[in-house]
Amino acid sequence: MTAPAWVEHAIWWQVYPLGFVGAFPVSSEPPQPDQHRLRRLVDWFDHAIALGASGVALGPIFASRTHGYDTTDHYRIDPRLGDDADFDHLVAEARRRGLRILLDGVFNHVGLDFPRYREAPNDEAAARWFRGRPGRFHTFEGHAELITLNHDNPEVVDYTVDVMTHWLDRGADGWRLDAAYAVPERFWASTLPRVRERFPESWFVGELIHGDYAAVVRAATFDSATQYELWKAIWSSLNDGNFFELDWALQRHGEFLARFAPLTFIGNHDVTRIASRLERPEHVAHALVILLTVGGVPSVYAGDELGFRGVKEERYGGDDAVRPEFTSPPMELDAFGAQMWALHQFLVGLRRRHPWLHGATTRPVRLENRHYVYEARCGDNALLVALNIDDEPLRLALPELGTAHRKVIGGSAAPPEEVVDTLVVEPHGWRILSPA
């Protein structure tokens, strides 16, 4: 598989729409269809542009009863968000700004109000849409309100193909495939090629948590997969003072890059925000530096660039803290939020000025528990990244690396454009250097 060429320049700003516009959860009456809340996302598109993003990755926007992952009707915009005209407006405004749109598709399971499920007790054909039998249908990870589809049923295959092509035809650029790890790979292999026949420039990223990413991507014919292994290694290595874990993950990440470009992130709608996950707030910068200087397709979760905090809890409603409502832009920021916004703009800008980083692999230059210097390289292009999470300065003579001089192009407390022959990084600081 070869991903569309535009993906090499993709940087996503990810949004969970139902939470973003205050449609879920709600403590009073739910929003009405005539409120057209989906259009509130458009008010933030210029913010996404200012961030440096090239696309907006949307969470679920289709009709559902609760959080959007219990789909009722894949062909209908959730009435809490608006209607088809609101979606068309969103796409038109994105196009006007040069932004791509990624949709979130749930094809592993459906909600209790899905028409076929309602018909299943009295209709054998409808019952065959689901695994199990009426009264004992399989559910997704024990959630009684999420009914697992029968992916061996040709009607389910045709339905999925039709849903995908319907929204691609309406202006979407690709799909994030929710819970893709729970779906037989043969199902994706029977659907995605048919969709690509009509929309060869579309992009498909499967949600994978663990396992042999490369083998699954190949068998399922995905273009990409969510890089949870790297996400975990980033925050865990920073908290534990163990860069050996990060280096191991990056070497494995390099093996993936030989076959596909993973979707990389340090935050999304399903995990504790990076500013809350890290034990030291100054290490958020290190996490972001890693995200934007290694290969893959980076994604920034809305709010992370503003210093939002939020802890995901394993309970009913445990996602609410990481899926808050946004007010109208611009948003008033505290000192940490302003710092995070400036840092995101700088590092996303650096990524855009070095688009070759999309395919870059890393090589450790100096690896210790609390010091990590690595080279990110793609062909003749290279950057040197130095991370220090120790209480003492990091010093490294550049001639030891085979080069006499390097130019500092970014870092904490770093003079801009300084050419150095000795790298010095203050405690809990970082540097990015280019060839002088």
CSV table of C-alpha atoms in Angstrom, one decimal, residues 25-375:
chain,number,residue,atom,x,y,z
A,25,PRO,CA,-22.3,15.1,28.4
A,26,VAL,CA,-25.1,17.5,29.3
A,27,SER,CA,-26.6,18.2,32.7
A,28,SER,CA,-29.8,19.8,31.4
A,29,GLU,CA,-31.8,19.4,28.2
A,30,PRO,CA,-29.8,18.2,25.3
A,31,PRO,CA,-29.1,20.6,22.4
A,32,GLN,CA,-31.7,20.8,19.7
A,33,PRO,CA,-31.1,20.3,16.0
A,34,ASP,CA,-31.8,23.9,15.2
A,35,GLN,CA,-28.8,25.0,17.2
A,36,HIS,CA,-26.3,23.9,14.5
A,37,ARG,CA,-23.5,23.4,17.0
A,38,LEU,CA,-21.3,21.8,14.4
A,39,ARG,CA,-20.7,25.2,13.0
A,40,ARG,CA,-18.9,26.2,16.2
A,41,LEU,CA,-16.0,24.1,15.1
A,42,VAL,CA,-15.6,26.4,12.1
A,43,ASP,CA,-14.9,29.3,14.4
A,44,TRP,CA,-11.7,27.4,15.5
A,45,PHE,CA,-10.4,26.7,12.0
A,46,ASP,CA,-8.3,29.8,12.0
A,47,HIS,CA,-6.8,28.7,15.3
A,48,ALA,CA,-5.9,25.4,13.6
A,49,ILE,CA,-4.2,27.3,10.8
A,50,ALA,CA,-2.3,29.5,13.4
A,51,LEU,CA,-1.2,26.3,15.1
A,52,GLY,CA,0.2,25.1,11.7
A,53,ALA,CA,-2.1,22.2,11.3
A,54,SER,CA,-3.0,21.0,7.8
A,55,GLY,CA,-6.1,19.1,8.7
A,56,VAL,CA,-8.8,18.6,11.3
A,57,ALA,CA,-9.4,15.0,12.6
A,58,LEU,CA,-13.0,14.8,13.9
A,59,GLY,CA,-14.3,12.4,16.5
A,60,PRO,CA,-17.7,10.8,15.9
A,61,ILE,CA,-20.3,13.1,14.3
A,62,PHE,CA,-23.0,10.6,13.4
A,63,ALA,CA,-26.3,10.1,15.1
A,64,SER,CA,-26.0,8.3,18.4
A,65,ARG,CA,-27.6,8.1,21.8
A,66,THR,CA,-24.6,9.1,24.0
A,67,HIS,CA,-20.9,9.5,23.4
A,68,GLY,CA,-20.9,9.0,19.6
A,69,TYR,CA,-19.4,5.6,19.6
A,70,ASP,CA,-22.8,3.9,19.9
A,71,THR,CA,-23.8,4.8,16.4
A,72,THR,CA,-27.5,4.9,15.5
A,73,ASP,CA,-27.3,6.0,11.9
A,74,HIS,CA,-24.1,6.4,9.9
A,75,TYR,CA,-25.8,8.4,7.3
A,76,ARG,CA,-27.1,11.1,9.6
A,77,ILE,CA,-25.3,13.9,11.4
A,78,ASP,CA,-25.9,13.7,15.1
A,79,PRO,CA,-28.9,16.0,15.7
A,80,ARG,CA,-27.2,17.4,18.8
A,81,LEU,CA,-24.6,18.8,16.4
A,82,GLY,CA,-26.8,19.8,13.5
A,83,ASP,CA,-27.6,18.4,10.0
A,84,ASP,CA,-26.2,17.8,6.5
A,85,ALA,CA,-26.1,21.5,5.7
A,86,ASP,CA,-23.9,22.1,8.8
A,87,PHE,CA,-21.5,19.4,7.6
A,88,ASP,CA,-21.4,20.9,4.1
A,89,HIS,CA,-20.6,24.3,5.7
A,90,LEU,CA,-17.8,22.7,7.8
A,91,VAL,CA,-16.3,21.1,4.7
A,92,ALA,CA,-16.5,24.2,2.6
A,93,GLU,CA,-14.9,26.4,5.3
A,94,ALA,CA,-12.1,23.8,5.7
A,95,ARG,CA,-11.5,23.7,2.0
A,96,ARG,CA,-11.4,27.5,1.9
A,97,ARG,CA,-8.5,27.3,4.3
A,98,GLY,CA,-6.8,24.3,2.8
A,99,LEU,CA,-7.6,22.0,5.7
A,100,ARG,CA,-8.3,18.3,5.2
A,101,ILE,CA,-11.1,16.5,7.1
A,102,LEU,CA,-10.7,13.1,8.8
A,103,LEU,CA,-13.8,11.3,10.0
A,104,ASP,CA,-14.1,8.8,12.9
A,105,GLY,CA,-15.9,5.7,11.8
A,106,VAL,CA,-17.2,3.0,14.2
A,107,PHE,CA,-17.7,-0.2,12.2
A,108,ASN,CA,-17.0,-2.7,14.9
A,109,HIS,CA,-20.2,-2.2,16.8
A,110,VAL,CA,-23.4,-0.1,16.9
A,111,GLY,CA,-25.7,1.3,19.5
A,112,LEU,CA,-29.0,0.0,20.8
A,113,ASP,CA,-31.0,2.3,18.6
A,114,PHE,CA,-29.4,1.0,15.4
A,115,PRO,CA,-32.4,0.0,13.2
A,116,ARG,CA,-31.1,-3.5,12.3
A,117,TYR,CA,-30.6,-4.2,16.0
A,118,ARG,CA,-34.1,-3.1,16.8
A,119,GLU,CA,-35.4,-5.4,14.1
A,120,ALA,CA,-33.3,-8.4,15.0
A,121,PRO,CA,-35.6,-10.1,17.5
A,122,ASN,CA,-38.2,-10.6,14.8
A,123,ASP,CA,-36.2,-10.6,11.6
A,124,GLU,CA,-33.6,-13.4,10.9
A,125,ALA,CA,-31.9,-11.3,8.2
A,126,ALA,CA,-31.5,-8.4,10.6
A,127,ALA,CA,-30.2,-10.8,13.3
A,128,ARG,CA,-27.4,-11.9,11.0
A,129,TRP,CA,-26.0,-8.4,11.1
A,130,PHE,CA,-24.6,-9.2,14.6
A,131,ARG,CA,-22.5,-11.8,16.3
A,132,GLY,CA,-24.4,-14.2,18.5
A,133,ARG,CA,-28.2,-14.5,18.6
A,134,PRO,CA,-31.1,-12.3,19.8
A,135,GLY,CA,-30.8,-11.9,23.5
A,136,ARG,CA,-27.2,-13.0,23.5
A,137,PHE,CA,-25.5,-10.8,20.9
A,138,HIS,CA,-21.8,-10.2,21.5
A,139,THR,CA,-20.9,-6.8,22.9
A,140,PHE,CA,-17.7,-4.7,22.6
A,141,GLU,CA,-15.4,-5.2,25.6
A,142,GLY,CA,-18.4,-5.9,27.9
A,143,HIS,CA,-20.3,-2.7,27.2
A,144,ALA,CA,-23.9,-3.9,27.0
A,145,GLU,CA,-24.9,-0.8,24.9
A,146,LEU,CA,-22.4,-1.6,22.1
A,147,ILE,CA,-23.5,-4.5,19.9
A,148,THR,CA,-20.8,-6.2,17.8
A,149,LEU,CA,-21.4,-6.4,14.1
A,150,ASN,CA,-21.1,-9.7,12.2
A,151,HIS,CA,-18.2,-8.8,9.9
A,152,ASP,CA,-18.6,-12.1,7.9
A,153,ASN,CA,-22.0,-10.9,6.6
A,154,PRO,CA,-21.7,-9.5,3.1
A,155,GLU,CA,-24.4,-7.0,3.9
A,156,VAL,CA,-22.3,-5.5,6.6
A,157,VAL,CA,-19.4,-5.3,4.2
A,158,ASP,CA,-21.5,-3.5,1.6
A,159,TYR,CA,-23.0,-1.2,4.2
A,160,THR,CA,-19.6,-0.2,5.5
A,161,VAL,CA,-18.3,0.5,1.9
A,162,ASP,CA,-21.4,2.6,1.2
A,163,VAL,CA,-21.1,4.6,4.4
A,164,MET,CA,-17.4,5.4,3.7
A,165,THR,CA,-17.9,6.4,0.1
A,166,HIS,CA,-21.0,8.5,1.0
A,167,TRP,CA,-19.0,10.8,3.3
A,168,LEU,CA,-15.9,10.8,1.1
A,169,ASP,CA,-18.1,11.9,-1.7
A,170,ARG,CA,-19.4,14.7,0.6
A,171,GLY,CA,-15.9,16.0,1.1
A,172,ALA,CA,-14.1,14.0,3.7
A,173,ASP,CA,-10.5,13.0,3.1
A,174,GLY,CA,-10.2,9.8,5.1
A,175,TRP,CA,-11.3,7.8,8.0
A,176,ARG,CA,-10.0,6.9,11.5
A,177,LEU,CA,-11.3,3.4,12.0
A,178,ASP,CA,-12.4,3.0,15.7
A,179,ALA,CA,-11.6,-0.2,17.5
A,180,ALA,CA,-10.0,-1.6,14.4
A,181,TYR,CA,-8.0,-4.0,16.5
A,182,ALA,CA,-11.3,-5.8,17.4
A,183,VAL,CA,-12.4,-6.3,13.8
A,184,PRO,CA,-11.1,-9.2,11.6
A,185,GLU,CA,-8.4,-8.1,9.3
A,186,ARG,CA,-10.2,-9.8,6.4
A,187,PHE,CA,-13.1,-7.5,6.9
A,188,TRP,CA,-11.0,-4.4,6.3
A,189,ALA,CA,-9.3,-6.1,3.4
A,190,SER,CA,-12.7,-6.7,1.8
A,191,THR,CA,-13.9,-3.1,2.3
A,192,LEU,CA,-11.1,-0.6,2.0
A,193,PRO,CA,-9.9,-1.6,-1.5
A,194,ARG,CA,-13.4,-1.1,-2.8
A,195,VAL,CA,-13.5,2.4,-1.2
A,196,ARG,CA,-10.1,3.2,-2.7
A,197,GLU,CA,-11.4,2.3,-6.2
A,198,ARG,CA,-13.6,5.3,-6.0
A,199,PHE,CA,-11.5,7.5,-3.8
A,200,PRO,CA,-7.8,6.7,-4.4
A,201,GLU,CA,-6.7,9.8,-2.5
A,202,SER,CA,-8.4,8.9,0.7
A,203,TRP,CA,-6.5,7.9,3.8
A,204,PHE,CA,-7.3,5.2,6.4
A,205,VAL,CA,-5.8,4.9,9.9
A,206,GLY,CA,-6.8,1.9,12.1
A,207,GLU,CA,-7.0,2.3,15.8
A,208,LEU,CA,-4.5,-0.3,17.1
A,209,ILE,CA,-3.4,-0.5,20.7
A,210,HIS,CA,-0.7,-3.3,20.8
A,211,GLY,CA,0.5,-6.2,18.7
A,212,ASP,CA,2.3,-6.5,15.4
A,213,TYR,CA,1.3,-3.2,13.9
A,214,ALA,CA,3.1,-3.8,10.6
A,215,ALA,CA,1.5,-7.2,10.1
A,216,VAL,CA,-2.0,-5.9,10.9
A,217,VAL,CA,-1.6,-2.8,8.7
A,218,ARG,CA,-0.5,-5.0,5.8
A,219,ALA,CA,-3.3,-7.6,6.2
A,220,ALA,CA,-6.0,-5.1,6.8
A,221,THR,CA,-4.8,-2.8,4.0
A,222,PHE,CA,-4.7,0.3,6.3
A,223,ASP,CA,-2.5,3.3,5.4
A,224,SER,CA,-1.6,3.9,9.0
A,225,ALA,CA,-2.2,2.9,12.6
A,226,THR,CA,-2.3,4.7,15.9
A,227,GLN,CA,1.1,4.6,17.6
A,228,TYR,CA,0.1,3.8,21.2
A,229,GLU,CA,3.5,2.1,21.8
A,230,LEU,CA,5.4,5.3,21.2
A,231,TRP,CA,2.8,7.4,23.1
A,232,LYS,CA,3.3,5.2,26.2
A,233,ALA,CA,7.1,5.2,25.9
A,234,ILE,CA,7.3,9.0,25.6
A,235,TRP,CA,5.5,9.9,28.9
A,236,SER,CA,6.7,6.8,30.7
A,237,SER,CA,10.4,7.4,29.9
A,238,LEU,CA,10.1,11.0,31.0
A,239,ASN,CA,8.4,10.2,34.3
A,240,ASP,CA,10.6,7.2,35.1
A,241,GLY,CA,13.9,8.8,34.0
A,242,ASN,CA,14.4,5.9,31.6
A,243,PHE,CA,15.3,7.0,28.1
A,244,PHE,CA,16.2,3.4,27.3
A,245,GLU,CA,12.4,2.7,27.0
A,246,LEU,CA,12.0,5.5,24.6
A,247,ASP,CA,14.9,4.4,22.5
A,248,TRP,CA,13.6,0.9,22.3
A,249,ALA,CA,10.2,2.2,21.1
A,250,LEU,CA,11.8,4.5,18.5
A,251,GLN,CA,13.9,1.7,17.1
A,252,ARG,CA,10.6,-0.3,16.7
A,253,HIS,CA,9.0,2.8,15.3
A,254,GLY,CA,11.7,2.9,12.7
A,255,GLU,CA,10.8,-0.6,11.6
A,256,PHE,CA,7.2,0.5,11.1
A,257,LEU,CA,8.3,3.5,9.1
A,258,ALA,CA,9.9,1.2,6.6
A,259,ARG,CA,6.3,-0.1,5.8
A,260,PHE,CA,3.9,2.7,6.8
A,261,ALA,CA,3.8,6.1,8.6
A,262,PRO,CA,2.1,5.7,11.9
A,263,LEU,CA,-0.3,8.3,13.4
A,264,THR,CA,1.8,9.7,16.3
A,265,PHE,CA,0.4,11.7,19.3
A,266,ILE,CA,1.0,12.6,22.9
A,267,GLY,CA,-2.7,13.2,23.6
A,268,ASN,CA,-6.1,12.2,22.3
A,269,HIS,CA,-9.7,12.0,23.4
A,270,ASP,CA,-9.1,8.6,25.1
A,271,VAL,CA,-6.2,9.3,27.4
A,272,THR,CA,-5.1,11.6,30.2
A,273,ARG,CA,-3.8,14.9,28.9
A,274,ILE,CA,0.0,15.1,28.6
A,275,ALA,CA,0.1,18.1,31.0
A,276,SER,CA,-1.5,16.0,33.7
A,277,ARG,CA,0.2,12.7,32.8
A,278,LEU,CA,3.8,14.1,33.3
A,279,GLU,CA,5.1,14.6,36.8
A,280,ARG,CA,7.1,17.7,35.9
A,281,PRO,CA,5.4,20.4,33.8
A,282,GLU,CA,8.6,21.4,32.1
A,283,HIS,CA,8.8,17.9,30.5
A,284,VAL,CA,5.7,18.6,28.4
A,285,ALA,CA,8.2,20.4,26.1
A,286,HIS,CA,10.3,17.3,25.8
A,287,ALA,CA,7.3,15.2,24.9
A,288,LEU,CA,6.3,17.6,22.2
A,289,VAL,CA,9.8,17.8,20.8
A,290,ILE,CA,9.9,14.1,20.4
A,291,LEU,CA,6.5,14.0,18.7
A,292,LEU,CA,7.5,16.6,16.1
A,293,THR,CA,11.0,15.4,15.3
A,294,VAL,CA,10.3,11.7,14.7
A,295,GLY,CA,8.8,10.1,11.6
A,296,GLY,CA,5.0,9.6,11.2
A,297,VAL,CA,1.9,11.7,10.9
A,298,PRO,CA,1.6,13.8,14.0
A,299,SER,CA,-1.7,14.8,15.7
A,300,VAL,CA,-2.3,17.4,18.4
A,301,TYR,CA,-5.3,17.0,20.5
A,302,ALA,CA,-7.4,20.2,20.8
A,303,GLY,CA,-6.5,21.9,24.1
A,304,ASP,CA,-3.1,20.3,24.5
A,305,GLU,CA,-1.6,23.3,22.6
A,306,LEU,CA,-3.3,25.6,25.2
A,307,GLY,CA,-2.0,23.8,28.2
A,308,PHE,CA,-5.2,22.0,29.1
A,309,ARG,CA,-5.1,19.5,31.9
A,310,GLY,CA,-7.5,16.5,32.4
A,311,VAL,CA,-7.3,13.0,33.9
A,312,LYS,CA,-9.1,10.1,32.3
A,313,GLU,CA,-10.6,7.7,34.9
A,314,GLU,CA,-11.8,4.1,34.5
A,315,ARG,CA,-15.4,4.7,35.4
A,316,TYR,CA,-18.7,5.8,33.8
A,317,GLY,CA,-18.1,9.3,32.7
A,318,GLY,CA,-14.4,8.9,33.1
A,319,ASP,CA,-13.6,10.5,29.7
A,320,ASP,CA,-15.5,13.7,30.5
A,321,ALA,CA,-12.5,15.6,31.9
A,322,VAL,CA,-10.5,15.1,28.7
A,323,ARG,CA,-13.4,16.0,26.5
A,324,PRO,CA,-14.4,19.5,27.7
A,325,GLU,CA,-16.5,22.2,26.0
A,326,PHE,CA,-14.6,25.0,24.3
A,327,THR,CA,-15.7,28.6,24.4
A,328,SER,CA,-15.4,30.9,21.4
A,329,PRO,CA,-11.9,31.8,20.3
A,330,PRO,CA,-9.6,33.4,21.3
A,331,MET,CA,-9.4,31.7,24.7
A,332,GLU,CA,-7.8,33.5,27.7
A,333,LEU,CA,-4.7,31.6,28.7
A,334,ASP,CA,-2.7,31.4,31.9
A,335,ALA,CA,1.1,31.6,31.8
A,336,PHE,CA,1.5,27.9,31.2
A,337,GLY,CA,-1.1,27.9,28.5
A,338,ALA,CA,0.6,30.8,26.7
A,339,GLN,CA,3.9,29.0,27.0
A,340,MET,CA,2.4,25.8,25.5
A,341,TRP,CA,0.8,27.8,22.6
A,342,ALA,CA,4.1,29.4,21.7
A,343,LEU,CA,6.0,26.1,21.9
A,344,HIS,CA,3.4,24.3,19.8
A,345,GLN,CA,3.5,27.0,17.1
A,346,PHE,CA,7.3,26.9,17.0
A,347,LEU,CA,7.7,23.1,16.9
A,348,VAL,CA,4.8,22.6,14.4
A,349,GLY,CA,6.4,25.3,12.3
A,350,LEU,CA,9.7,23.5,12.5
A,351,ARG,CA,8.0,20.3,11.4
A,352,ARG,CA,6.5,22.1,8.4
A,353,ARG,CA,9.8,23.6,7.4
A,354,HIS,CA,11.3,20.1,7.5
A,355,PRO,CA,8.6,17.9,5.8
A,356,TRP,CA,11.2,15.1,5.3
A,357,LEU,CA,10.7,14.4,9.0
A,358,HIS,CA,7.6,12.5,7.9
A,359,GLY,CA,9.8,9.6,6.9
A,360,ALA,CA,12.7,10.2,9.3
A,361,THR,CA,14.1,7.4,11.5
A,362,THR,CA,16.2,8.0,14.6
A,363,ARG,CA,19.6,6.9,15.8
A,364,PRO,CA,20.8,7.2,19.3
A,365,VAL,CA,23.9,9.3,19.7
A,366,ARG,CA,24.0,9.4,23.5
A,367,LEU,CA,21.7,7.3,25.6
A,368,GLU,CA,21.6,7.4,29.3
A,369,ASN,CA,18.7,7.1,31.8
A,370,ARG,CA,18.2,10.9,31.9
A,371,HIS,CA,20.1,12.1,28.8
A,372,TYR,CA,19.0,11.3,25.3
A,373,VAL,CA,20.6,12.7,22.1
A,374,TYR,CA,19.3,11.3,18.9
A,375,GLU,CA,19.7,12.0,15.2
